[in-house]
mmCIF file of C-alpha atoms and ligand atoms in Angstrom:
data_model
loop_
_atom_site.group_PDB
_atom_site.id
_atom_site.type_symbol
_atom_site.label_atom_id
_atom_site.label_comp_id
_atom_site.label_asym_id
_atom_site.label_seq_id
_atom_site.Cartn_x
_atom_site.Cartn_y
_atom_site.Cartn_z
ATOM 1 C CA ALA A 1 17.270 -57.893 52.167
ATOM 2 C CA VAL A 2 17.572 -55.751 49.059
ATOM 3 C CA VAL A 3 14.577 -53.464 48.401
ATOM 4 C CA ILE A 4 15.805 -51.609 45.332
ATOM 5 C CA GLU A 5 18.145 -52.943 42.656
ATOM 6 C CA ILE A 6 18.901 -50.621 39.743
ATOM 7 C CA GLU A 7 21.364 -51.675 37.082
ATOM 8 C CA GLY A 8 22.354 -49.915 33.867
ATOM 9 C CA VAL A 9 19.375 -47.575 34.020
ATOM 10 C CA THR A 10 19.179 -44.960 31.293
ATOM 11 C CA LYS A 11 16.504 -42.371 30.667
ATOM 12 C CA LEU A 12 16.208 -40.410 27.449
ATOM 13 C CA TYR A 13 13.934 -37.446 26.854
ATOM 14 C CA ARG A 14 13.137 -36.367 23.302
ATOM 15 C CA MET A 15 12.832 -32.646 22.745
ATOM 16 C CA GLY A 16 12.015 -32.186 19.069
ATOM 17 C CA ALA A 17 15.100 -33.302 17.191
ATOM 18 C CA GLU A 18 17.222 -33.377 20.338
ATOM 19 C CA THR A 19 17.707 -36.352 22.694
ATOM 20 C CA ILE A 20 18.568 -35.581 26.314
ATOM 21 C CA HIS A 21 20.348 -38.281 28.339
ATOM 22 C CA ALA A 22 19.001 -37.616 31.830
ATOM 23 C CA LEU A 23 20.398 -40.912 33.204
ATOM 24 C CA ARG A 24 23.252 -42.774 31.492
ATOM 25 C CA GLY A 25 23.645 -46.148 33.159
ATOM 26 C CA VAL A 26 22.880 -45.719 36.852
ATOM 27 C CA ARG A 27 23.626 -48.515 39.258
ATOM 28 C CA LEU A 28 22.159 -48.377 42.744
ATOM 29 C CA SER A 29 21.321 -50.995 45.325
ATOM 30 C CA ILE A 30 19.346 -50.120 48.463
ATOM 31 C CA ARG A 31 18.824 -52.581 51.284
ATOM 32 C CA ARG A 32 16.057 -52.633 53.841
ATOM 33 C CA ASN A 33 16.755 -50.258 56.732
ATOM 34 C CA GLU A 34 19.059 -47.711 55.137
ATOM 35 C CA TYR A 35 19.051 -43.920 55.537
ATOM 36 C CA LEU A 36 20.224 -42.540 52.239
ATOM 37 C CA ALA A 37 20.570 -39.090 50.690
ATOM 38 C CA ILE A 38 20.696 -38.559 46.931
ATOM 39 C CA MET A 39 22.550 -35.383 45.961
ATOM 40 C CA GLY A 40 23.763 -33.654 42.847
ATOM 41 C CA PRO A 41 23.820 -30.307 41.084
ATOM 42 C CA SER A 42 20.861 -29.007 39.113
ATOM 43 C CA GLY A 43 20.377 -31.045 35.932
ATOM 44 C CA SER A 44 22.347 -34.060 37.239
ATOM 45 C CA GLY A 45 19.300 -36.337 37.082
ATOM 46 C CA LYS A 46 17.956 -36.267 40.678
ATOM 47 C CA SER A 47 14.312 -35.692 39.719
ATOM 48 C CA THR A 48 14.511 -38.265 36.966
ATOM 49 C CA LEU A 49 15.955 -40.848 39.356
ATOM 50 C CA MET A 50 13.435 -39.864 42.028
ATOM 51 C CA ASN A 51 10.557 -40.437 39.584
ATOM 52 C CA MET A 52 12.044 -43.809 38.742
ATOM 53 C CA LEU A 53 12.525 -44.817 42.409
ATOM 54 C CA GLY A 54 8.973 -43.655 43.147
ATOM 55 C CA CYS A 55 7.569 -45.743 40.279
ATOM 56 C CA LEU A 56 6.171 -42.604 38.679
ATOM 57 C CA ASP A 57 8.160 -43.291 35.525
ATOM 58 C CA THR A 58 9.997 -46.248 33.978
ATOM 59 C CA PRO A 59 13.536 -46.353 32.544
ATOM 60 C CA THR A 60 14.259 -46.189 28.810
ATOM 61 C CA ALA A 61 16.602 -49.143 29.340
ATOM 62 C CA GLY A 62 18.081 -51.092 32.231
ATOM 63 C CA ARG A 63 16.842 -53.111 35.159
ATOM 64 C CA TYR A 64 14.786 -51.877 38.093
ATOM 65 C CA ASP A 65 13.659 -54.421 40.668
ATOM 66 C CA PHE A 66 11.520 -53.356 43.632
ATOM 67 C CA ASN A 67 11.246 -56.033 46.327
ATOM 68 C CA GLY A 68 12.381 -58.558 43.738
ATOM 69 C CA LYS A 69 9.745 -57.537 41.182
ATOM 70 C CA ASN A 70 10.826 -56.089 37.852
ATOM 71 C CA VAL A 71 9.034 -52.739 37.619
ATOM 72 C CA ALA A 72 10.857 -51.533 34.482
ATOM 73 C CA HIS A 73 8.131 -52.913 32.192
ATOM 74 C CA MET A 74 5.054 -52.458 34.364
ATOM 75 C CA ASP A 75 2.021 -50.563 33.063
ATOM 76 C CA ASP A 76 0.520 -47.526 34.799
ATOM 77 C CA ASN A 77 -1.915 -49.521 36.923
ATOM 78 C CA GLU A 78 0.766 -51.874 38.218
ATOM 79 C CA LEU A 79 3.027 -48.917 38.984
ATOM 80 C CA ALA A 80 0.219 -47.133 40.866
ATOM 81 C CA GLU A 81 -0.303 -50.291 42.913
ATOM 82 C CA ILE A 82 3.378 -50.316 43.970
ATOM 83 C CA ARG A 83 3.235 -46.592 44.772
ATOM 84 C CA ASN A 84 0.155 -46.951 46.928
ATOM 85 C CA ARG A 85 1.292 -50.055 48.798
ATOM 86 C CA GLU A 86 5.055 -49.842 48.996
ATOM 87 C CA ILE A 87 6.075 -46.173 48.940
ATOM 88 C CA GLY A 88 5.458 -43.329 51.373
ATOM 89 C CA PHE A 89 5.977 -39.983 49.649
ATOM 90 C CA VAL A 90 7.098 -36.792 51.419
ATOM 91 C CA PHE A 91 7.230 -33.529 49.450
ATOM 92 C CA GLN A 92 8.877 -30.140 49.781
ATOM 93 C CA THR A 93 5.453 -28.448 49.890
ATOM 94 C CA PHE A 94 3.881 -30.988 52.318
ATOM 95 C CA ASN A 95 0.844 -31.518 50.005
ATOM 96 C CA LEU A 96 -1.701 -31.632 52.842
ATOM 97 C CA LEU A 97 -5.432 -31.048 52.381
ATOM 98 C CA PRO A 98 -5.874 -27.498 53.763
ATOM 99 C CA ARG A 99 -9.445 -27.948 55.033
ATOM 100 C CA SER A 100 -8.799 -31.279 56.771
ATOM 101 C CA ASN A 101 -7.287 -31.739 60.190
ATOM 102 C CA ALA A 102 -4.078 -33.696 60.805
ATOM 103 C CA LEU A 103 -5.946 -36.896 61.657
ATOM 104 C CA HIS A 104 -7.922 -36.864 58.411
ATOM 105 C CA ASN A 105 -4.849 -36.039 56.325
ATOM 106 C CA VAL A 106 -3.045 -39.042 57.793
ATOM 107 C CA GLU A 107 -6.097 -41.290 57.485
ATOM 108 C CA LEU A 108 -6.418 -40.608 53.743
ATOM 109 C CA PRO A 109 -4.065 -43.292 52.320
ATOM 110 C CA LEU A 110 -5.881 -45.863 54.478
ATOM 111 C CA ILE A 111 -9.220 -44.863 52.913
ATOM 112 C CA TYR A 112 -7.717 -45.616 49.488
ATOM 113 C CA ALA A 113 -6.403 -48.913 50.850
ATOM 114 C CA GLY A 114 -9.907 -49.894 51.989
ATOM 115 C CA VAL A 115 -9.060 -50.076 55.711
ATOM 116 C CA PRO A 116 -12.187 -49.919 57.945
ATOM 117 C CA LYS A 117 -12.957 -46.648 59.729
ATOM 118 C CA HIS A 118 -12.130 -47.564 63.336
ATOM 119 C CA THR A 119 -8.793 -49.127 62.322
ATOM 120 C CA ARG A 120 -7.979 -46.055 60.206
ATOM 121 C CA ILE A 121 -8.536 -43.662 63.090
ATOM 122 C CA GLU A 122 -6.496 -45.816 65.434
ATOM 123 C CA ARG A 123 -3.572 -46.113 63.005
ATOM 124 C CA ALA A 124 -3.653 -42.435 61.999
ATOM 125 C CA ARG A 125 -3.607 -41.440 65.660
ATOM 126 C CA GLU A 126 -0.688 -43.801 66.342
ATOM 127 C CA ALA A 127 1.256 -42.425 63.366
ATOM 128 C CA LEU A 128 0.742 -38.844 64.576
ATOM 129 C CA GLU A 129 1.851 -39.808 68.095
ATOM 130 C CA HIS A 130 4.880 -41.460 66.541
ATOM 131 C CA VAL A 131 6.020 -38.174 64.962
ATOM 132 C CA GLY A 132 5.360 -36.213 68.157
ATOM 133 C CA LEU A 133 1.994 -34.706 67.192
ATOM 134 C CA GLY A 134 -0.326 -36.655 69.492
ATOM 135 C CA ASP A 135 -1.604 -33.337 70.886
ATOM 136 C CA ARG A 136 -2.263 -31.749 67.470
ATOM 137 C CA ILE A 137 -4.506 -34.281 65.756
ATOM 138 C CA HIS A 138 -7.462 -31.904 65.354
ATOM 139 C CA HIS A 139 -5.403 -29.006 64.022
ATOM 140 C CA ARG A 140 -5.656 -28.011 60.379
ATOM 141 C CA PRO A 141 -2.467 -27.330 58.383
ATOM 142 C CA ASN A 142 -2.780 -23.531 58.741
ATOM 143 C CA GLU A 143 -2.872 -23.987 62.533
ATOM 144 C CA LEU A 144 0.491 -25.791 62.467
ATOM 145 C CA SER A 145 4.095 -24.637 61.957
ATOM 146 C CA GLY A 146 6.051 -25.694 58.849
ATOM 147 C CA GLY A 147 7.915 -28.367 60.792
ATOM 148 C CA GLN A 148 4.650 -29.685 62.248
ATOM 149 C CA ARG A 149 3.077 -29.774 58.770
ATOM 150 C CA GLN A 150 5.989 -31.828 57.509
ATOM 151 C CA ARG A 151 5.558 -34.180 60.492
ATOM 152 C CA VAL A 152 1.918 -34.665 59.501
ATOM 153 C CA ALA A 153 3.097 -35.484 55.966
ATOM 154 C CA ILE A 154 5.631 -37.967 57.384
ATOM 155 C CA ALA A 155 2.894 -39.588 59.500
ATOM 156 C CA ARG A 156 0.790 -39.880 56.325
ATOM 157 C CA ALA A 157 3.746 -41.519 54.553
ATOM 158 C CA LEU A 158 4.267 -43.979 57.440
ATOM 159 C CA VAL A 159 0.670 -44.954 58.074
ATOM 160 C CA THR A 160 0.504 -47.543 55.271
ATOM 161 C CA ARG A 161 3.714 -49.194 56.569
ATOM 162 C CA PRO A 162 5.492 -48.826 53.196
ATOM 163 C CA SER A 163 8.752 -50.520 52.182
ATOM 164 C CA ILE A 164 10.435 -47.144 51.631
ATOM 165 C CA ILE A 165 9.889 -43.503 52.551
ATOM 166 C CA LEU A 166 10.842 -41.346 49.565
ATOM 167 C CA ALA A 167 11.298 -37.685 50.437
ATOM 168 C CA ASP A 168 11.823 -35.040 47.742
ATOM 169 C CA GLU A 169 13.607 -31.957 49.177
ATOM 170 C CA PRO A 170 11.649 -32.424 52.442
ATOM 171 C CA THR A 171 13.460 -29.537 54.153
ATOM 172 C CA GLY A 172 13.300 -27.123 51.206
ATOM 173 C CA ASN A 173 10.526 -25.011 52.742
ATOM 174 C CA LEU A 174 11.839 -25.094 56.305
ATOM 175 C CA ASP A 175 14.384 -22.964 58.166
ATOM 176 C CA SER A 176 17.676 -24.762 58.782
ATOM 177 C CA LYS A 177 16.978 -25.613 62.447
ATOM 178 C CA THR A 178 13.595 -27.159 61.566
ATOM 179 C CA GLY A 179 15.182 -28.946 58.595
ATOM 180 C CA VAL A 180 17.695 -30.592 60.914
ATOM 181 C CA GLU A 181 14.824 -31.618 63.237
ATOM 182 C CA ILE A 182 13.077 -33.310 60.317
ATOM 183 C CA MET A 183 16.304 -35.155 59.413
ATOM 184 C CA ALA A 184 16.589 -36.220 63.085
ATOM 185 C CA LEU A 185 13.024 -37.570 62.899
ATOM 186 C CA PHE A 186 13.993 -39.556 59.785
ATOM 187 C CA GLU A 187 17.008 -40.865 61.695
ATOM 188 C CA GLN A 188 14.747 -42.023 64.522
ATOM 189 C CA LEU A 189 12.456 -43.764 62.003
ATOM 190 C CA TYR A 190 15.542 -45.350 60.431
ATOM 191 C CA GLU A 191 16.705 -46.614 63.828
ATOM 192 C CA GLN A 192 13.265 -48.187 64.240
ATOM 193 C CA GLY A 193 13.803 -50.182 61.036
ATOM 194 C CA ASN A 194 12.419 -47.951 58.269
ATOM 195 C CA THR A 195 14.127 -47.354 54.915
ATOM 196 C CA ILE A 196 14.499 -43.639 54.174
ATOM 197 C CA ILE A 197 15.587 -42.034 50.892
ATOM 198 C CA VAL A 198 15.961 -38.243 50.874
ATOM 199 C CA VAL A 199 16.655 -36.305 47.675
ATOM 200 C CA THR A 200 18.275 -32.966 48.488
ATOM 201 C CA HIS A 201 20.735 -30.477 47.039
ATOM 202 C CA GLU A 202 21.752 -29.231 50.512
ATOM 203 C CA GLU A 203 25.060 -30.614 51.877
ATOM 204 C CA ASP A 204 24.138 -29.642 55.449
ATOM 205 C CA ILE A 205 20.992 -31.717 55.187
ATOM 206 C CA ALA A 206 22.513 -34.713 53.375
ATOM 207 C CA ARG A 207 25.200 -35.271 55.994
ATOM 208 C CA HIS A 208 22.510 -36.295 58.496
ATOM 209 C CA ALA A 209 21.877 -39.446 56.431
ATOM 210 C CA ARG A 210 24.067 -42.566 56.773
ATOM 211 C CA ARG A 211 24.927 -42.891 53.095
ATOM 212 C CA ILE A 212 25.267 -40.289 50.333
ATOM 213 C CA VAL A 213 24.858 -41.047 46.630
ATOM 214 C CA ARG A 214 26.085 -38.220 44.392
ATOM 215 C CA LEU A 215 24.883 -37.851 40.825
ATOM 216 C CA ARG A 216 26.666 -35.960 38.075
ATOM 217 C CA ASP A 217 25.600 -35.769 34.427
ATOM 218 C CA GLY A 218 23.241 -38.712 34.784
ATOM 219 C CA LEU A 219 25.736 -41.030 36.486
ATOM 220 C CA VAL A 220 26.516 -42.021 40.063
ATOM 221 C CA GLU A 221 29.702 -40.085 40.782
ATOM 222 C CA SER A 222 30.158 -41.422 44.317
ATOM 223 C CA ASP A 223 28.333 -43.610 46.798
ATOM 224 C CA ALA A 224 29.725 -43.649 50.321
ATOM 225 C CA ALA A 225 28.998 -43.474 54.036
ATOM 226 C CA ALA A 226 28.010 -39.968 55.165
HETATM 227 P P1 ADP B 1 17.868 -32.517 38.602
HETATM 228 O O1 ADP B 1 16.638 -32.945 39.333
HETATM 229 O O2 ADP B 1 19.127 -33.051 39.200
HETATM 230 O O3 ADP B 1 17.922 -31.038 38.401
HETATM 231 P P2 ADP B 1 16.584 -33.665 36.249
HETATM 232 O O4 ADP B 1 16.391 -35.102 36.456
HETATM 233 O O5 ADP B 1 15.422 -32.749 36.428
HETATM 234 O O6 ADP B 1 17.828 -33.162 37.142
HETATM 235 O O7 ADP B 1 17.126 -33.415 34.779
HETATM 236 C C1 ADP B 1 18.170 -34.165 34.164
HETATM 237 C C2 ADP B 1 18.279 -33.724 32.711
HETATM 238 O O8 ADP B 1 17.121 -34.135 32.000
HETATM 239 C C3 ADP B 1 18.371 -32.222 32.513
HETATM 240 O O9 ADP B 1 19.195 -31.988 31.410
HETATM 241 C C4 ADP B 1 16.937 -31.837 32.225
HETATM 242 O O10 ADP B 1 16.896 -30.654 31.447
HETATM 243 C C5 ADP B 1 16.429 -33.033 31.452
HETATM 244 N N1 ADP B 1 14.979 -33.265 31.630
HETATM 245 C C6 ADP B 1 14.356 -33.557 32.800
HETATM 246 N N2 ADP B 1 13.036 -33.752 32.612
HETATM 247 C C7 ADP B 1 12.825 -33.594 31.288
HETATM 248 C C8 ADP B 1 11.654 -33.664 30.447
HETATM 249 N N3 ADP B 1 10.460 -33.966 30.932
HETATM 250 N N4 ADP B 1 11.821 -33.415 29.128
HETATM 251 C C9 ADP B 1 13.023 -33.134 28.621
HETATM 252 N N5 ADP B 1 14.160 -33.056 29.343
HETATM 253 C C10 ADP B 1 14.064 -33.280 30.655
HETATM 254 P P1 ADP B 2 -3.824 -43.669 40.632
HETATM 255 O O1 ADP B 2 -3.224 -43.992 39.280
HETATM 256 O O2 ADP B 2 -4.230 -44.849 41.448
HETATM 257 O O3 ADP B 2 -4.864 -42.580 40.562
HETATM 258 P P2 ADP B 2 -1.839 -41.718 41.314
HETATM 259 O O4 ADP B 2 -0.958 -41.798 40.122
HETATM 260 O O5 ADP B 2 -2.784 -40.555 41.392
HETATM 261 O O6 ADP B 2 -2.625 -43.084 41.488
HETATM 262 O O7 ADP B 2 -0.989 -41.708 42.629
HETATM 263 C C1 ADP B 2 -0.517 -42.892 43.219
HETATM 264 C C2 ADP B 2 0.448 -42.538 44.330
HETATM 265 O O8 ADP B 2 1.564 -41.837 43.792
HETATM 266 C C3 ADP B 2 -0.165 -41.651 45.395
HETATM 267 O O9 ADP B 2 0.221 -42.157 46.675
HETATM 268 C C4 ADP B 2 0.418 -40.301 45.160
HETATM 269 O O10 ADP B 2 0.652 -39.612 46.383
HETATM 270 C C5 ADP B 2 1.719 -40.604 44.453
HETATM 271 N N1 ADP B 2 2.021 -39.566 43.459
HETATM 272 C C6 ADP B 2 1.229 -39.170 42.443
HETATM 273 N N2 ADP B 2 1.809 -38.203 41.734
HETATM 274 C C7 ADP B 2 3.021 -37.972 42.303
HETATM 275 C C8 ADP B 2 4.120 -37.089 42.030
HETATM 276 N N3 ADP B 2 4.126 -36.225 41.014
HETATM 277 N N4 ADP B 2 5.206 -37.172 42.812
HETATM 278 C C9 ADP B 2 5.245 -38.041 43.825
HETATM 279 N N5 ADP B 2 4.240 -38.890 44.136
HETATM 280 C C10 ADP B 2 3.147 -38.857 43.401
#
């Protein structure tokens, strides 16, 4: 099944009298259970495409269907709904609550989703076990290594059972060995049926994915198996 279908997507930014073409007709189709890296030099449109894929922004023109629903014309509330239900975000800086332990950080999206307390705890615990942190659930972020913090963030992304995991430079704050471990964790999640999209500018990281989409000047320059 196709999860994401993007066709002829353009994005313009106005800067005073100037118009910047950040995306110029991008075409991209992502099926359920893919492990994809999006690459490209600085200014090629990665962040713009990432914001589009994450339903944080809509295209200036073109088609964007998410699970068969046209999101290109949705309003902010409808977009937030898709983000909360369908997308698990992973960030370069982990974005964990510093005063909360791992369990509470992972439980958080389930609070927003209105899941009852005992179910939340059970699912948060399961998600942490799933990423290999079953013995760290009461640790706060500053009591964990960088790689462990990113695992907590990945557990938080997984706990709502989203359609896609969207990771923005997830290894950018990690040493290269830990970065490769995080990509191996994504591979394991992919093998279990998840759909993983990683935006990165690091070749060594991207080659751990199964498919690499390269952007240049707002266009898909190549799209091939890794
Ligand atoms: P990348 O993430 O690959 O570095 P971006 O998507 O950030 O690329 O940027 C693509 C182009 O769009 C660049 O020329 C950038 O300067 C421009 N751009 C990005 N965001 C904005 C914005 N909010 N306002 C104006 N121009 C922008
Ligand atoms: P709401 O409109 O319901 O308050 P938000 O816009 O605050 O929702 O966030 C909805 C979802 O989008 C959250 O899961 C949040 O983690 C994610 N999100 C918000 N801002 C960003 C961002 N800049 N980059 C990536 N994800 C974001």
